[in-house]
Structure formats: C-alpha cells, structure tokens
Short mmCIF file of C-alpha atoms in Angstrom, two decimals:
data_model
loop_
_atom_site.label_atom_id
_atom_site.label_comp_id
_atom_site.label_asym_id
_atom_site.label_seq_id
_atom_site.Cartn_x
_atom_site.Cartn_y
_atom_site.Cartn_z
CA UNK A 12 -0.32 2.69 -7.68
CA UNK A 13 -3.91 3.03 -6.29
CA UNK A 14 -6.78 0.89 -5.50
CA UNK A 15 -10.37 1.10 -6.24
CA UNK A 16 -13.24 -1.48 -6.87
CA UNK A 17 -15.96 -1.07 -9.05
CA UNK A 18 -19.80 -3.15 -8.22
CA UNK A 19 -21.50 -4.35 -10.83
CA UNK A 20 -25.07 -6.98 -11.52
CA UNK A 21 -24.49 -9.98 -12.66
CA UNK A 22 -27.23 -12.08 -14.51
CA UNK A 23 -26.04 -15.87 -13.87
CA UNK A 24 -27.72 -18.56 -15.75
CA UNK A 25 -30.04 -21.27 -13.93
CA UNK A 26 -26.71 -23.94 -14.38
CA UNK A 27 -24.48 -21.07 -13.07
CA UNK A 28 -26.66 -20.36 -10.24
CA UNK A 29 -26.46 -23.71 -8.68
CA UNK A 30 -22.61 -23.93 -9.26
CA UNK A 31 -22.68 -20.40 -7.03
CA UNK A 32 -25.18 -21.99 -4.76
CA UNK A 33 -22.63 -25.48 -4.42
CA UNK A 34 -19.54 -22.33 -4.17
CA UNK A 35 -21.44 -20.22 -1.50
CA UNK A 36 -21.98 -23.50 0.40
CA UNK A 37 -18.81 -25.22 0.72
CA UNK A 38 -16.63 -21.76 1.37
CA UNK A 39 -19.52 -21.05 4.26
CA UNK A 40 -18.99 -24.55 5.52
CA UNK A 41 -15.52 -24.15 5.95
CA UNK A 42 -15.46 -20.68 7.18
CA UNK A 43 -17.37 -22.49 9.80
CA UNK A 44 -15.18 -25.75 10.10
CA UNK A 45 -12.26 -23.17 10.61
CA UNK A 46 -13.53 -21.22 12.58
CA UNK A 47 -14.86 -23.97 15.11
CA UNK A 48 -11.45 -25.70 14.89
CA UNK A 49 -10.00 -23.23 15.65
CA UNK A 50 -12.14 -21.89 19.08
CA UNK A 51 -11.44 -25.42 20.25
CA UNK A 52 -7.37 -25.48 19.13
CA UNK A 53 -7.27 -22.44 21.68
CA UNK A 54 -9.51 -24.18 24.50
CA UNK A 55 -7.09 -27.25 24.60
CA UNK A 56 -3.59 -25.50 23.72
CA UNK A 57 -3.90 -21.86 24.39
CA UNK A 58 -2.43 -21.36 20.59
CA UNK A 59 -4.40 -20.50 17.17
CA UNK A 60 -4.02 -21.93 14.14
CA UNK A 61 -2.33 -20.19 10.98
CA UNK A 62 -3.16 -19.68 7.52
CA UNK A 63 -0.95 -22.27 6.18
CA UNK A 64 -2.15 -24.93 9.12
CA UNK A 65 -5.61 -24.11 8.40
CA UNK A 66 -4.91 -24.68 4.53
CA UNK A 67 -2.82 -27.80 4.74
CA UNK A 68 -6.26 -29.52 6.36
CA UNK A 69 -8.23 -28.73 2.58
CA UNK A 70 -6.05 -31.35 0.93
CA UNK A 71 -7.54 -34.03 3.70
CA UNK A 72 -10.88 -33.26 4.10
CA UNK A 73 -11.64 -33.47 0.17
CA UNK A 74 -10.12 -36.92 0.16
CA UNK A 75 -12.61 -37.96 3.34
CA UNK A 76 -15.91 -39.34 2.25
CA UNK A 77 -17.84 -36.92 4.26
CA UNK A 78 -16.58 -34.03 2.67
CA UNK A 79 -15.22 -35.05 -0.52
CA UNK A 80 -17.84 -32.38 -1.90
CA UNK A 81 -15.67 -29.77 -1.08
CA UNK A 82 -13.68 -30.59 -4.39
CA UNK A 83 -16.22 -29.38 -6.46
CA UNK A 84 -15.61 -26.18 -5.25
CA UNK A 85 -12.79 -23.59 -6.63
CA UNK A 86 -9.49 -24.33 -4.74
CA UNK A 87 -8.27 -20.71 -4.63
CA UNK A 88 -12.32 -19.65 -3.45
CA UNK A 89 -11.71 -22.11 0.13
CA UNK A 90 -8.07 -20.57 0.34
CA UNK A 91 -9.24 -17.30 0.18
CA UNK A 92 -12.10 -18.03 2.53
CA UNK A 93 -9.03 -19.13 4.54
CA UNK A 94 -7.41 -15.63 4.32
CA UNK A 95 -10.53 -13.69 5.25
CA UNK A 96 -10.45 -15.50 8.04
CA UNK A 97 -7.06 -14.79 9.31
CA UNK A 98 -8.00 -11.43 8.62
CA UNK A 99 -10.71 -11.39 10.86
CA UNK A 100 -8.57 -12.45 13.67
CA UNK A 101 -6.15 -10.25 13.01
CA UNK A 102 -8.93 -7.43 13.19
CA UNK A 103 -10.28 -8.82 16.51
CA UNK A 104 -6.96 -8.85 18.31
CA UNK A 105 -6.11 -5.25 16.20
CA UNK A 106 -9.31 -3.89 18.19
CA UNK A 107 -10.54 -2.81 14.48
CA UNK A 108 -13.69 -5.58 14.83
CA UNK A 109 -15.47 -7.86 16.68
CA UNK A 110 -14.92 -11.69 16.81
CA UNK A 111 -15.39 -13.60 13.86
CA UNK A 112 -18.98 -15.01 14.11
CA UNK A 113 -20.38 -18.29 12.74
CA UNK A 114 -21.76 -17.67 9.16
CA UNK A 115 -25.66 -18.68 8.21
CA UNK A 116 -27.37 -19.67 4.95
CA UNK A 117 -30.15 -17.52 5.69
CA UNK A 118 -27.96 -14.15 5.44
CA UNK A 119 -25.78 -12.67 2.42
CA UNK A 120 -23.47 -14.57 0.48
CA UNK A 121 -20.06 -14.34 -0.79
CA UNK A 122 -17.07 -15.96 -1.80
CA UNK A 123 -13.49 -14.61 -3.42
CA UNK A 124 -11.71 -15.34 -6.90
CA UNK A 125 -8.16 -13.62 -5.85
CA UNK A 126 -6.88 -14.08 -9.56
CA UNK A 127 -7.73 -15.04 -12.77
CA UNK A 128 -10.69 -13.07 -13.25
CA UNK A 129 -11.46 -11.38 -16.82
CA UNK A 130 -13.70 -9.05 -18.41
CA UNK A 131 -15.26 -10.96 -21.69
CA UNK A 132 -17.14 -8.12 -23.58
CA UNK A 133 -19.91 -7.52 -21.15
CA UNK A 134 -19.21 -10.26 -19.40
CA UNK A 135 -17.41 -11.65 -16.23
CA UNK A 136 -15.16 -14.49 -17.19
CA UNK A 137 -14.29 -16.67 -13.89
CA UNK A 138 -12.16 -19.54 -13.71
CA UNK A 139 -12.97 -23.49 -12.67
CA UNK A 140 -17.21 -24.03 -13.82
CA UNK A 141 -18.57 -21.17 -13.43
CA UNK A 142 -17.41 -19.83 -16.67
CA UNK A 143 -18.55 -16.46 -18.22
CA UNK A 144 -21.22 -14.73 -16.33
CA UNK A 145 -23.42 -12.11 -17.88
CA UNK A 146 -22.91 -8.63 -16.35
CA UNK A 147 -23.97 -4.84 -16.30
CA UNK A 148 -20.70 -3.19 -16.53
CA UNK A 149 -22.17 0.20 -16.04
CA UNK A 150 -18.55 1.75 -16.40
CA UNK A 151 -15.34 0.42 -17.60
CA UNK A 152 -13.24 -1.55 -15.48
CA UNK A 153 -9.70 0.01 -15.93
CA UNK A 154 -6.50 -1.14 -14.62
CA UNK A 155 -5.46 -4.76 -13.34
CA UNK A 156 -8.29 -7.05 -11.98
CA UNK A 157 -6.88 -8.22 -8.53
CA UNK A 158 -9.68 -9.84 -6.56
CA UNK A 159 -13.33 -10.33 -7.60
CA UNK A 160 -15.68 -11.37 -4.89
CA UNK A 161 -19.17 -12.69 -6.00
CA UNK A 162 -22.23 -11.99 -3.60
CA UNK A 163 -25.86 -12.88 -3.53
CA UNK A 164 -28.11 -10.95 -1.56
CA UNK A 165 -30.79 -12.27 0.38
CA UNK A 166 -33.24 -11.36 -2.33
CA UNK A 167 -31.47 -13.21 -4.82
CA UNK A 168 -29.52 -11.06 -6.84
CA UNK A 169 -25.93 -11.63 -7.53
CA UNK A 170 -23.50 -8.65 -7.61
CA UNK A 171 -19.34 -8.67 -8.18
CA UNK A 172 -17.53 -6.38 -6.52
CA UNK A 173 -13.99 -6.06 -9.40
CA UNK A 174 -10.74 -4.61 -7.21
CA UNK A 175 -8.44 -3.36 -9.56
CA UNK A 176 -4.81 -1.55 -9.27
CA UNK A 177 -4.62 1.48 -10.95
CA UNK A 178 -1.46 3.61 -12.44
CA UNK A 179 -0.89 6.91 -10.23
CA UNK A 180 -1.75 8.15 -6.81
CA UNK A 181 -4.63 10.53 -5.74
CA UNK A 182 -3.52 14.12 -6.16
CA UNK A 183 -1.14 15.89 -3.26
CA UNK A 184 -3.77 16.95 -0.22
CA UNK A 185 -4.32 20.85 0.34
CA UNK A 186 -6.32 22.39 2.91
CA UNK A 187 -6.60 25.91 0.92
CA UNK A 188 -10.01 26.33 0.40
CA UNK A 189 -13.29 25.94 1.48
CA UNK A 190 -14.39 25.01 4.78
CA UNK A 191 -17.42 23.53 6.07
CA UNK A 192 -18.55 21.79 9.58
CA UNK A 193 -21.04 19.77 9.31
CA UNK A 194 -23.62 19.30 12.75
CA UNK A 195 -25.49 15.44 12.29
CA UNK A 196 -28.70 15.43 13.72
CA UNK A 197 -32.30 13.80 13.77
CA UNK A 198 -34.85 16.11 12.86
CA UNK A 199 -32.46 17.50 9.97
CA UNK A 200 -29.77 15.37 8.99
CA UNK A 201 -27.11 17.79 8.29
CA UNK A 202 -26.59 20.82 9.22
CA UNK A 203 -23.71 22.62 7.33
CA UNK A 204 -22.08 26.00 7.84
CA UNK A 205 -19.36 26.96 5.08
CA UNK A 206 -18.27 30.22 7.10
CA UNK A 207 -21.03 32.33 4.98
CA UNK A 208 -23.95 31.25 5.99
CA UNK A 209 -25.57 27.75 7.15
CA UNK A 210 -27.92 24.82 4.91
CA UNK A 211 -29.84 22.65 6.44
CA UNK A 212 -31.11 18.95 4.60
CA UNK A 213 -33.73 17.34 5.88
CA UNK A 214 -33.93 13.74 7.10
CA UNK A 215 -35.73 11.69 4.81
CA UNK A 216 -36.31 8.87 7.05
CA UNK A 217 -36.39 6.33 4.19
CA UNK A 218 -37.35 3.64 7.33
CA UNK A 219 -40.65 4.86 8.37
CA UNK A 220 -41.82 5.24 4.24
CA UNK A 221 -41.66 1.43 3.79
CA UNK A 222 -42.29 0.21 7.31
CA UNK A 223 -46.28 -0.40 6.69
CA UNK A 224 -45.47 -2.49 3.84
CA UNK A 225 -42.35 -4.15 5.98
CA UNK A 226 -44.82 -4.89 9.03
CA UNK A 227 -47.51 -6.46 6.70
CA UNK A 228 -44.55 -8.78 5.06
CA UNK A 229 -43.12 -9.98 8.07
CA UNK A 230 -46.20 -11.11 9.46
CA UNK A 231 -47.54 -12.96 6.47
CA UNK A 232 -43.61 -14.23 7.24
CA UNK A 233 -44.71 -15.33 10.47
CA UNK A 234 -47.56 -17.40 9.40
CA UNK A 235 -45.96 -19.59 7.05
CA UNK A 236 -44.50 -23.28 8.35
CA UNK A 237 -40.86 -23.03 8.73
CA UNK A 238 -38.93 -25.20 6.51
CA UNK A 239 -41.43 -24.97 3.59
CA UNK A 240 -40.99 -23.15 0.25
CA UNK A 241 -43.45 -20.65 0.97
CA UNK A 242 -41.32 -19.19 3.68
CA UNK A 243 -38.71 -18.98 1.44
CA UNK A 244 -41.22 -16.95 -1.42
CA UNK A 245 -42.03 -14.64 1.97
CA UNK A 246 -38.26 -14.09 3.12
CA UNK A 247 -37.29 -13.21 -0.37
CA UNK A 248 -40.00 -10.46 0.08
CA UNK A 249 -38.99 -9.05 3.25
CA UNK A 250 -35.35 -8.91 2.12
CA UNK A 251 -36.52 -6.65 -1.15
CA UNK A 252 -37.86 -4.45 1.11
CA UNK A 253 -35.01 -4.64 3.26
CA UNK A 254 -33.13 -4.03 0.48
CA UNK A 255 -35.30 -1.33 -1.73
CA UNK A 256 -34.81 1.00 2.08
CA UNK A 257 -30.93 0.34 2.31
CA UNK A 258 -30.70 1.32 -1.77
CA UNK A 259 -32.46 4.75 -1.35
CA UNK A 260 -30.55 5.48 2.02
CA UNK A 261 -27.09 4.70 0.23
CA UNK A 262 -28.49 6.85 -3.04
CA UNK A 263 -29.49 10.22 -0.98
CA UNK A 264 -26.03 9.76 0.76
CA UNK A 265 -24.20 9.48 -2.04
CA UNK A 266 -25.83 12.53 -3.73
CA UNK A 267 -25.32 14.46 -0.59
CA UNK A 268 -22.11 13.67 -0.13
CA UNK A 269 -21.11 14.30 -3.45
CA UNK A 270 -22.66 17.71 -3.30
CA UNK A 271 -20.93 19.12 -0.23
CA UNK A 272 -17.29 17.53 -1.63
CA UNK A 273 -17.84 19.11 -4.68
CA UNK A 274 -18.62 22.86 -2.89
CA UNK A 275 -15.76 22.60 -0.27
CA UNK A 276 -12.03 21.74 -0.24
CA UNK A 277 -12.10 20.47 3.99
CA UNK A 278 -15.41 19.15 5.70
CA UNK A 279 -15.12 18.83 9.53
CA UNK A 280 -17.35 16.53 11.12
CA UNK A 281 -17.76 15.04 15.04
CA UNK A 282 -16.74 11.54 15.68
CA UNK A 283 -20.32 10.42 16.81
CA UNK A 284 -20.69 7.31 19.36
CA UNK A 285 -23.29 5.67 17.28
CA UNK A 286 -22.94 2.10 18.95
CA UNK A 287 -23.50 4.19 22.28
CA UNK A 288 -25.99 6.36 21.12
CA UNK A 289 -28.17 3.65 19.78
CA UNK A 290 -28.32 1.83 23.32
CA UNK A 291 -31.22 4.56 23.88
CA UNK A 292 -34.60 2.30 23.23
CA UNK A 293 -36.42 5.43 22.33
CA UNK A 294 -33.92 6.59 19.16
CA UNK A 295 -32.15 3.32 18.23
CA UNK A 296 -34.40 2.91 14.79
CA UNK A 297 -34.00 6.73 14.01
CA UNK A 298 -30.34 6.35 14.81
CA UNK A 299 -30.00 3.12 12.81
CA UNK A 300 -31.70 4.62 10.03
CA UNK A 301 -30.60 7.83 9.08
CA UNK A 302 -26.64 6.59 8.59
CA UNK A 303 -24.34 8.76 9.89
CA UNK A 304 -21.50 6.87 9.84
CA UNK A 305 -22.11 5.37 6.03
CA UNK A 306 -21.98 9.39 5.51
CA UNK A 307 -18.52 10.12 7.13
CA UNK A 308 -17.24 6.84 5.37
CA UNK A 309 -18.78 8.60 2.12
CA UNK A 310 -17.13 11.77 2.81
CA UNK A 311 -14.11 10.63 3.83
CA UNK A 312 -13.35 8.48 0.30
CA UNK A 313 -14.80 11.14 -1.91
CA UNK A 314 -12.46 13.89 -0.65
CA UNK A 315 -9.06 11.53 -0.22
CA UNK A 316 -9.59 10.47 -3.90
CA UNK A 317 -9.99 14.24 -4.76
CA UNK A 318 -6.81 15.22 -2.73
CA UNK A 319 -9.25 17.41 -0.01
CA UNK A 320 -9.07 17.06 3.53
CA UNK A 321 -12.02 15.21 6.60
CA UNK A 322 -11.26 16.76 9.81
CA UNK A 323 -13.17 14.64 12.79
CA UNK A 324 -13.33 16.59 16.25
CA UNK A 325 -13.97 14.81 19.24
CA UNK A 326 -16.99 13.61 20.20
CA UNK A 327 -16.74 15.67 23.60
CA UNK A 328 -16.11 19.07 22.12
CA UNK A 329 -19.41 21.49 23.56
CA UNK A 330 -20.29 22.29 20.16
CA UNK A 331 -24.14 23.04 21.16
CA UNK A 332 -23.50 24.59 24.48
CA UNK A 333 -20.76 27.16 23.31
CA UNK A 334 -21.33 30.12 22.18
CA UNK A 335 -19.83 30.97 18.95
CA UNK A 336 -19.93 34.46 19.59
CA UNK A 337 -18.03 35.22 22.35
CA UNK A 338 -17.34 31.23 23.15
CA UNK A 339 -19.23 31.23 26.29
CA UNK A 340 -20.33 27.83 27.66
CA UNK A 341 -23.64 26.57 29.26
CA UNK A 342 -23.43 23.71 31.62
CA UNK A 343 -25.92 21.96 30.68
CA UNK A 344 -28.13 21.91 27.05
CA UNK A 345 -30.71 19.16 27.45
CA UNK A 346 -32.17 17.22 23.42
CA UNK A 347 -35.20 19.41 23.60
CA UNK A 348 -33.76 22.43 23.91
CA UNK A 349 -34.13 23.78 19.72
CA UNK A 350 -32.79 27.51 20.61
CA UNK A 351 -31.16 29.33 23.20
CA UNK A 352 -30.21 32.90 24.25
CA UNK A 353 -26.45 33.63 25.40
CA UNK A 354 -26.24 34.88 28.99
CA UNK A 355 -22.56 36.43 27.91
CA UNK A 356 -23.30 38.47 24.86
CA UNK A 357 -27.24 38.21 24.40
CA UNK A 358 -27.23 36.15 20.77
CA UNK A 359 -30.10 34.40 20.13
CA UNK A 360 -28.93 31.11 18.94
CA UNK A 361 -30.62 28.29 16.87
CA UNK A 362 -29.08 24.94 18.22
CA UNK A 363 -28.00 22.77 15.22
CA UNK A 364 -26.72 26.36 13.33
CA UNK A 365 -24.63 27.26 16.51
CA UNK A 366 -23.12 23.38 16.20
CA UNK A 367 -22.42 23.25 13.13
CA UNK A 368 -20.72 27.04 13.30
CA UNK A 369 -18.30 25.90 16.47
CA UNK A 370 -17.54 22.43 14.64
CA UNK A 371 -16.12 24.21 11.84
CA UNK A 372 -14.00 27.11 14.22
CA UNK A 373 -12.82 23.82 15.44
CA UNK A 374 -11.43 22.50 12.77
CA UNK A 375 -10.37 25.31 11.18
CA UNK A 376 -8.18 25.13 14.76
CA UNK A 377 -7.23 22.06 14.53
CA UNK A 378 -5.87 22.35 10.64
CA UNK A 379 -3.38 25.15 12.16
CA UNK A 380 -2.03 23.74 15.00
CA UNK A 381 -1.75 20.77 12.35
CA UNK A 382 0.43 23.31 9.60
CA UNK A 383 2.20 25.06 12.99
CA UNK A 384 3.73 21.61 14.07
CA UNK A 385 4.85 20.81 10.60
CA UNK A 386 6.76 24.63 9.96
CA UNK A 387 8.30 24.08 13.21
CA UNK A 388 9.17 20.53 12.63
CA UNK A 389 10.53 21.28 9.31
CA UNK A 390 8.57 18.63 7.50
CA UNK A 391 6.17 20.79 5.47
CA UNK A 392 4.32 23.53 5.49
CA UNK A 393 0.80 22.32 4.88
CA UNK A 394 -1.68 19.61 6.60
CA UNK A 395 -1.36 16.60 4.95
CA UNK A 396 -4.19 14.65 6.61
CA UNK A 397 -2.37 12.44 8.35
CA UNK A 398 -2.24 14.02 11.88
CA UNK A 399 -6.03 15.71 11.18
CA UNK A 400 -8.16 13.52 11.30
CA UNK A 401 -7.94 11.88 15.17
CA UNK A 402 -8.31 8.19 15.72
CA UNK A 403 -11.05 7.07 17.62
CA UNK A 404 -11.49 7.97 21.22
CA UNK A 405 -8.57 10.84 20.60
CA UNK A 406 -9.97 13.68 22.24
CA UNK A 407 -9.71 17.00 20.36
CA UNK A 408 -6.79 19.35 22.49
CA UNK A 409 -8.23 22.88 23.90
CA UNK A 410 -5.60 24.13 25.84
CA UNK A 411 -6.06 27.56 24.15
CA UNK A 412 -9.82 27.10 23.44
CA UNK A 413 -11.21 30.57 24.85
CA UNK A 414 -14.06 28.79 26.61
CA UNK A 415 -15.48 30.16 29.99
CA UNK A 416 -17.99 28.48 32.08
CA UNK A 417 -20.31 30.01 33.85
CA UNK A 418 -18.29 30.17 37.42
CA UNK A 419 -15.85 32.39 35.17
CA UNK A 420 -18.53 34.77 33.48
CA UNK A 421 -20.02 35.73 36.67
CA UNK A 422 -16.68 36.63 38.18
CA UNK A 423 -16.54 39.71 35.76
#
C-alpha cells in the first residue's frame, strides 16, 4: 500500500464559510490553549503532557461557560488538532523541526477531518455542519480517503488537501540509466550536465517581476487604521500577490522538475545550507526566492514514485574548485570568479559547467561504492536508495577521491 494526496479548490457557500471560519477558530484556539498548557506543565513539573491528557481536558472545557463554544466545533477536528500537536513535539525533540509556535488569525488556516470524508459527485462531503462543499476535482481521487485537511489562505480561498491509500507500491528502484548532476546557482538556476554535454535554465526571479506592484500594496497597507475593514480589503491584496509569486515559482519548478525526471533515471544534487546561506543580508531575497530546496523536495518525490534514484553529495565537496579534468584543486574560488584556467592541465573552465560536471563524477562514485557494499554484503546487487542519499550534515567519503592540492602539484 502507498500514500499520496491530491489538492483540490473548494467553493464553500457564504453559510459554509462561517461554519469554517467558527472551525478554523476554535481548533486555533486550542492549538494555542495546548500548547500554553503545556509550556507551563513543564515550567512547574519538568514533565509534558500526552495526547490522551491533553484530550481528556476537551470534555471539560466545552461544559465551562467560557468555552462552551468549542462544542460547535467537529469533535474529531480538536482531536486531531490534538495529534498535530504531539507531532510537533515529537519533531522538535526528533531534531526534524523547530518548536511548536503560537498560531495567529492573521496567517493560513487549517484544520483536519481524519475520517469520514466522501467524494459526492464533484463535491466534498464532510461530516458534522459543514456538509457537502463544492469542489474542482481536477483529477479523480482514487483509493481510500484517509485524512482531509481544509485550508484557507490568507487571500481567502479554501483548498482540501484528500490523503488517500492506494493498492501497490512504487516500482523496484534501479540506478541503470541516465545520470545527471545538477549545480544550483543564482544567476542560472540550474545547471545540469547528463555526461554528454551541459544545459543551463535561467533564473526567472518571479520576486523582483511583482515586487513594484508588492511595494505599492503594502504601503497603501500601511496607511490604513489597524483594526478597520479596510485593512482587511488591503491585506487580502498583499496576500494575492504573495500568493500569485509563490504559484508561478511552484509552476516553473514543477515543469522543470518534471522535465529533468523524465530525461534521466538518477539526478545528483548538493545538500545546500540554505538557512546558512540566507544569513548573508546581500542574497537572502535572491536565496529565498529562487527555491532550491522546494526543487530537491520536487525531485526527490517525482523520481521515488517513478522507482529512479536522488543522490545528495555533501555540501563540502570542492565541486567549483576541482578540476574535472585531471581533478586538480584550487584553494580558494571566490563568488565572482565566472571562469577559471587549470594550473595542472591548462582547461579553460566555465564555473557552474565544471560544478555541475564534478557533482555528477560524484555521484556516479557514490552509487558504486553504494552497489560494492551491497555485492560484498550479500544483500543485493544494486543501489536501492536507501544508503544514497546521505542525511543531513553526512559528509560525502573521499578517501579515494584523486584530488591534489596545490602543495602536491608543485611537488612534481
């Protein structure tokens, strides 16, 4: 059995938008409720609360006169708020996320339906009073509906994302095939060399199309009275172009992605440091923008569901100061530094085509040391992915990378 979700728009009725709105509100408030509790259980005991503590308080505060609102919401939407939040905990103290933050009204909203979810024609049929919801099922839903979460974006539309379980398993992963490393950059986005010869795809910088029109919203934003309806007409038009950037950035990724999984059976890419990178005042809106990591989550999807293989080298591998002629290595290769001439062997080198050449000799490494361990362990005879693709902060090994420095060149 497999998993996969499908999103679709959903068109809610005026009545059905202010049960969402009464939905979104009480599953935020108790996110928030639980959470709080929950920093302050651990201030006066040193212990946490569980999931079924955490639950067993629902029960009481819809009974309290305060809160008694809360039972207008779904049951199962507050106990799966409840889950997410155990989640989140356990993703904290897993090192897989940051600390659960306080949620705001302001900012996207969502809730969960974990069961009892159908699809009505072209409709969404939920349970308690929401009902059926109007939707733009785009492409069938197949399989068993297990969770549906409902979200409304801060421009106001409403989207369901429909997990379903699905008969069979991706196909068996093979690494016979195509290979391509892939350099990201700036000034192109990708650079990608299949063995043959090397593409290059420019950076569309979707950010710096729409950020006239984004400066001139946000400062009619500024000038309207907090609290008053206006500056909720003026958020809502900030967050569409917010929104309208994020669409067009997700679309040319998807098409590019799509494009080089298609051509090639393994992709190797570098495990970039964007949360470090971005620390740099002077590139943190070009990093921001141009999504590298959104890509590599792409990538990495596209080819598991198509049994292929996404090899990630180490972020510290010199793959713009070797040369990937005769693997001789520079010390030093400052950003503005486009082309470069090896000292070694005399090739003229362009930067981002020399990267992208040594990622994908590195790989291409990597994948047979992968295969040699598994022949000698007796466990298989191919790379199965598993071992491939490092976690993070795993460097890449290079015992018998034939890299010299410079010390060693001269000694010849």
């Amino acid at each position: 059995m497999r998993h996969q979700a499908v999103k679709v728009r959903l068109y809610p009725t005026t009545e059905q938008q202010v049960i969402l709105a009464q939905h979104f509100g009480c599953s935020r408030w108790w996110w928030n409720y639980a959470l709080n509790l929950c920093i302050e259980t651990y201030q006066l005991t040193g212990k946490g609360l569980n999931r079924s503590a955490l639950n067993a308080l629902l029960p009481k505060l819809k009974r309290q006169e305060e809160t008694f609102w809360l039972s207008g919401c779904y049951s199962q939407v507050l106990q799966a708020t409840t889950l997410n939040l155990v989640t989140a905990y356990k993703n904290f103290f897993d090192g897989r996320a940051k600390y659960p933050r306080f949620k705001a009204k302001k900012n996207r909203q969502s809730i969960q339906y974990p069961q009892s979810v159908e699809v009505a024609g072209d409709c969404l049929k939920f349970p308690g009073r929401v009902g059926v919801v109007k939707a733009k099922l785009h492409r069938p839903i197949e399989g068993t509906i297990k969770t549906v979460t409902v979200s409304m974006t801060p421009s106001g539309k409403y989207f369901a994302s429909v997990l379903t379980e699905v008969e069979g398993d991706n196909p068996p992963v093979s690494t016979d095939g195509k290979v391509a490393g892939i350099d990201l950059g700036l000034k192109d986005f990708a650079i990608v060399n299949d063995g043959v010869k090397t593409s290059k795809f420019a950076n569309p910088k979707h950010l710096a199309k729409h950020e006239r029109n984004l400066k001139r919203k946000q400062r009619k934003l500024d000038r309207k009275e907090k609290g008053s309806k206006s500056t909720d007409k003026a958020r809502k038009l900030v967050a569409r172009v917010h929104e309208r950037v994020s669409n067009v950035r997700q679309d040319y990724l998807h098409k590019l992605s799509r494009k080089l999984v298609d051509e090639n059976q393994v992709i190797v890419v570098e495990s970039l440091n964007t949360k470090g990178m971005v620390r740099n005042h002077k590139l943190a809106a070009s990093i921001s923008d141009v999504g590298w990591g959104m890509f590599v989550n792409f990538l990495s999807y596209k080819l598991e569901k198509e049994g292929k293989v996404l090899v990630e080298i180490d972020r510290w591998f010199p793959s713009s100061k070797l040369c990937s002629n005769c693997h001789y290595q520079v010390d030093e290769m400052p950003l503005e530094v486009r082309s470069w001439t090896c000292p070694s062997c005399g090739t003229h080198h362009d930067r981002d085509g020399n990267a992208s050449a040594n990622i994908r000799a590195e790989g291409i490494r990597m994948l047979r040391q992968a295969q040699q361990h598994l022949s000698v362990s007796g466990t298989g005879t191919a790379a199965d992915g598993g071992d491939v693709r490092p976690k993070l902060g795993r460097k890449s090994k290079l015992t018998q990378s034939p890299v010299r420095s410079e010390a060693q060149a001269s000694t010849k």
